[in-house]
Tab-separated table of C-alpha atoms in Angstrom:
chain	number	residue	atom	x	y	z
A	1	MET	CA	-18.977	-14.055	21.874
A	2	ARG	CA	-15.263	-13.295	22.091
A	3	ILE	CA	-14.239	-9.850	20.874
A	4	LEU	CA	-10.720	-8.693	20.046
A	5	GLY	CA	-10.279	-4.948	20.480
A	6	ILE	CA	-7.270	-3.345	18.789
A	7	ASP	CA	-5.634	0.047	19.254
A	8	PRO	CA	-3.375	0.190	16.170
A	9	GLY	CA	0.155	1.560	16.132
A	10	LEU	CA	3.584	0.815	14.744
A	11	ALA	CA	5.566	1.135	17.981
A	12	ILE	CA	2.820	-0.281	20.226
A	13	VAL	CA	-0.311	-2.203	19.258
A	14	GLY	CA	-2.728	-2.520	22.146
A	15	PHE	CA	-4.961	-5.597	22.162
A	16	GLY	CA	-7.691	-6.890	24.424
A	17	PHE	CA	-9.820	-10.039	24.249
A	18	VAL	CA	-13.174	-9.725	25.996
A	19	ASP	CA	-15.884	-12.359	26.324
A	20	LYS	CA	-19.491	-11.157	26.151
A	21	GLU	CA	-22.129	-13.379	27.684
A	22	GLY	CA	-25.496	-11.639	27.868
A	23	ASN	CA	-24.702	-8.313	29.505
A	24	LYS	CA	-21.594	-9.643	31.255
A	25	LEU	CA	-18.145	-8.675	29.949
A	26	THR	CA	-15.111	-10.672	31.042
A	27	PRO	CA	-11.507	-9.853	30.138
A	28	VAL	CA	-9.702	-12.893	28.721
A	29	GLN	CA	-6.252	-11.554	27.829
A	30	TYR	CA	-4.791	-8.156	27.081
A	31	GLY	CA	-1.432	-6.594	26.396
A	32	CYS	CA	0.561	-5.136	23.562
A	33	ILE	CA	2.755	-5.979	20.612
A	34	GLN	CA	5.823	-3.745	20.601
A	35	THR	CA	8.370	-3.051	17.876
A	36	GLU	CA	11.846	-1.556	18.149
A	37	ALA	CA	12.177	2.054	17.016
A	38	HIS	CA	15.416	1.642	15.060
A	39	THR	CA	14.223	-1.346	13.026
A	40	LEU	CA	13.265	-1.144	9.355
A	41	GLU	CA	9.605	-0.234	8.955
A	42	GLU	CA	8.843	-3.335	6.876
A	43	GLU	CA	10.309	-5.543	9.633
A	44	ARG	CA	8.195	-3.750	12.216
A	45	LEU	CA	5.067	-4.308	10.100
A	46	LEU	CA	5.917	-7.997	9.754
A	47	HIS	CA	6.380	-8.274	13.535
A	48	VAL	CA	2.985	-6.598	14.113
A	49	TYR	CA	1.291	-8.886	11.581
A	50	GLU	CA	2.843	-12.101	12.901
A	51	GLY	CA	2.118	-11.113	16.499
A	52	MET	CA	-1.542	-10.513	15.689
A	53	VAL	CA	-1.863	-13.793	13.763
A	54	GLN	CA	-0.448	-15.683	16.775
A	55	LEU	CA	-2.902	-13.951	19.133
A	56	ILE	CA	-5.883	-14.627	16.870
A	57	ASP	CA	-4.894	-18.276	16.501
A	58	LYS	CA	-4.424	-18.692	20.257
A	59	TYR	CA	-7.517	-16.847	21.585
A	60	LYS	CA	-9.894	-17.455	18.643
A	61	PRO	CA	-12.096	-14.333	18.693
A	62	ASP	CA	-15.480	-14.242	16.958
A	63	ALA	CA	-15.138	-10.602	15.947
A	64	VAL	CA	-12.506	-7.887	15.745
A	65	ALA	CA	-12.994	-4.202	16.555
A	66	VAL	CA	-10.388	-1.653	15.500
A	67	GLU	CA	-10.104	2.008	16.358
A	68	LYS	CA	-10.262	4.279	13.323
A	69	LEU	CA	-7.340	6.637	12.897
A	70	PHE	CA	-7.704	10.235	13.918
A	71	PHE	CA	-4.806	12.635	13.497
A	72	SER	CA	-5.338	16.297	14.150
A	73	ARG	CA	-1.704	17.327	14.429
A	74	ASN	CA	1.084	14.896	13.640
A	75	VAL	CA	0.450	13.746	10.088
A	76	THR	CA	3.965	12.235	9.771
A	77	THR	CA	3.023	9.427	12.146
A	78	ALA	CA	-0.289	8.831	10.362
A	79	LEU	CA	1.162	6.829	7.470
A	80	PRO	CA	3.114	4.238	9.518
A	81	VAL	CA	0.146	3.803	11.880
A	82	ALA	CA	-2.191	3.402	8.903
A	83	GLN	CA	0.120	0.743	7.466
A	84	ALA	CA	0.175	-1.093	10.800
A	85	ARG	CA	-3.617	-0.847	10.954
A	86	GLY	CA	-3.759	-2.386	7.476
A	87	VAL	CA	-1.695	-5.441	8.417
A	88	LEU	CA	-3.756	-5.869	11.601
A	89	ILE	CA	-6.993	-5.871	9.601
A	90	LEU	CA	-5.390	-8.214	7.056
A	91	ALA	CA	-4.541	-10.694	9.829
A	92	ALA	CA	-8.195	-10.698	10.962
A	93	VAL	CA	-9.701	-10.925	7.478
A	94	GLN	CA	-7.362	-13.777	6.496
A	95	ARG	CA	-8.750	-15.696	9.477
A	96	GLY	CA	-12.317	-15.062	8.267
A	97	LEU	CA	-13.186	-12.667	11.091
A	98	PRO	CA	-15.627	-9.781	10.747
A	99	VAL	CA	-13.967	-6.415	11.414
A	100	ALA	CA	-15.807	-3.415	12.865
A	101	GLU	CA	-14.293	0.048	13.029
A	102	TYR	CA	-15.041	2.760	15.583
A	103	THR	CA	-13.964	6.368	15.868
A	104	PRO	CA	-12.437	7.551	19.153
A	105	MET	CA	-15.647	9.518	19.781
A	106	GLN	CA	-17.804	6.404	19.300
A	107	VAL	CA	-15.603	4.464	21.733
A	108	LYS	CA	-15.838	7.210	24.366
A	109	GLN	CA	-19.615	7.443	23.899
A	110	ALA	CA	-20.043	3.673	24.312
A	111	VAL	CA	-17.733	3.320	27.312
A	112	VAL	CA	-18.291	6.566	29.243
A	113	GLY	CA	-21.553	7.853	27.786
A	114	TYR	CA	-19.917	11.073	26.585
A	115	GLY	CA	-18.155	11.348	23.219
A	116	LYS	CA	-15.697	13.974	24.418
A	117	ALA	CA	-14.658	12.182	27.604
A	118	GLU	CA	-11.083	12.506	28.826
A	119	LYS	CA	-8.674	9.591	28.361
A	120	ARG	CA	-8.535	9.028	32.137
A	121	GLN	CA	-12.346	8.732	32.324
A	122	VAL	CA	-12.317	6.049	29.617
A	123	GLN	CA	-9.544	4.157	31.418
A	124	GLU	CA	-11.421	4.279	34.741
A	125	MET	CA	-14.618	2.989	33.089
A	126	VAL	CA	-12.707	0.147	31.387
A	127	LYS	CA	-11.319	-0.812	34.796
A	128	LEU	CA	-14.802	-0.651	36.348
A	129	LEU	CA	-16.719	-2.412	33.553
A	130	LEU	CA	-14.201	-5.263	33.290
A	131	LYS	CA	-13.689	-5.490	37.076
A	132	LEU	CA	-9.924	-5.006	36.796
A	133	SER	CA	-7.827	-4.210	39.862
A	134	VAL	CA	-5.746	-1.596	38.008
A	135	ILE	CA	-5.913	0.365	34.761
A	136	PRO	CA	-3.985	-1.608	32.125
A	137	LYS	CA	-0.706	-0.082	30.960
A	138	PRO	CA	0.475	1.198	28.588
A	139	ASP	CA	-2.490	3.380	27.589
A	140	ASP	CA	-2.754	1.519	24.265
A	141	VAL	CA	-3.907	-1.603	26.138
A	142	ALA	CA	-6.683	0.239	27.977
A	143	ASP	CA	-7.672	1.824	24.653
A	144	ALA	CA	-7.888	-1.609	22.995
A	145	LEU	CA	-10.097	-2.922	25.792
A	146	ALA	CA	-12.297	0.172	25.396
A	147	VAL	CA	-12.695	-0.633	21.682
A	148	ALA	CA	-13.738	-4.200	22.591
A	149	VAL	CA	-16.262	-2.874	25.134
A	150	CYS	CA	-17.588	-0.455	22.499
A	151	HIS	CA	-18.135	-3.335	20.086
A	152	ALA	CA	-19.837	-5.410	22.774
A	153	HIS	CA	-22.307	-2.567	23.393
A	154	SER	CA	-22.806	-2.010	19.660
A	155	VAL	CA	-23.517	-5.702	19.036
A	156	SER	CA	-26.171	-5.653	21.779
A	157	LEU	CA	-27.751	-2.494	20.428
A	158	ASN	CA	-27.780	-3.784	16.840
A	159	SER	CA	-29.343	-7.114	17.803
A	160	LYS	CA	-32.086	-5.332	19.793
A	161	LEU	CA	-32.702	-2.971	16.883
A	162	ASN	CA	-32.978	-5.908	14.469
A	163	GLU	CA	-35.486	-7.612	16.787
A	164	VAL	CA	-37.669	-4.487	16.799
A	165	LEU	CA	-37.425	-4.121	13.014
A	166	ARG	CA	-38.472	-7.770	12.475
A	167	LYS	CA	-41.713	-7.249	14.452
């Protein structure tokens, strides 16, 4: 199963494709889609959408996992990020892909084992679990890979739970 993890944003969208084979996770490709700050918002959204469509078409994931938005302070950035998140989900749904959403706490719990883990702990675990030589930069990329890892663990857990319930 190939999973696309997404850390949504308007300035930077982190993405990470991870293959899951049994319990083995292998990074396929990761990086970010960036938009220019002084560009019209609608042009930035179009760039994010088109970039995601190209990535989906090239790497052909089986599922998409997106981080849910959480804003405790800066509400002014929430709307543009929510709009970017919407076009990212649209790109996936138009390609017929199932989309799963995870809160930051769920991602931390799945990757580190502690829902209130520090960002650095999550990044170190992503590096370790995916056998990377360095922590991916910018942080949005490591976050996207963490979302993909979270989904990989959730898929395993759900399939085991379904097996038990069928018995």
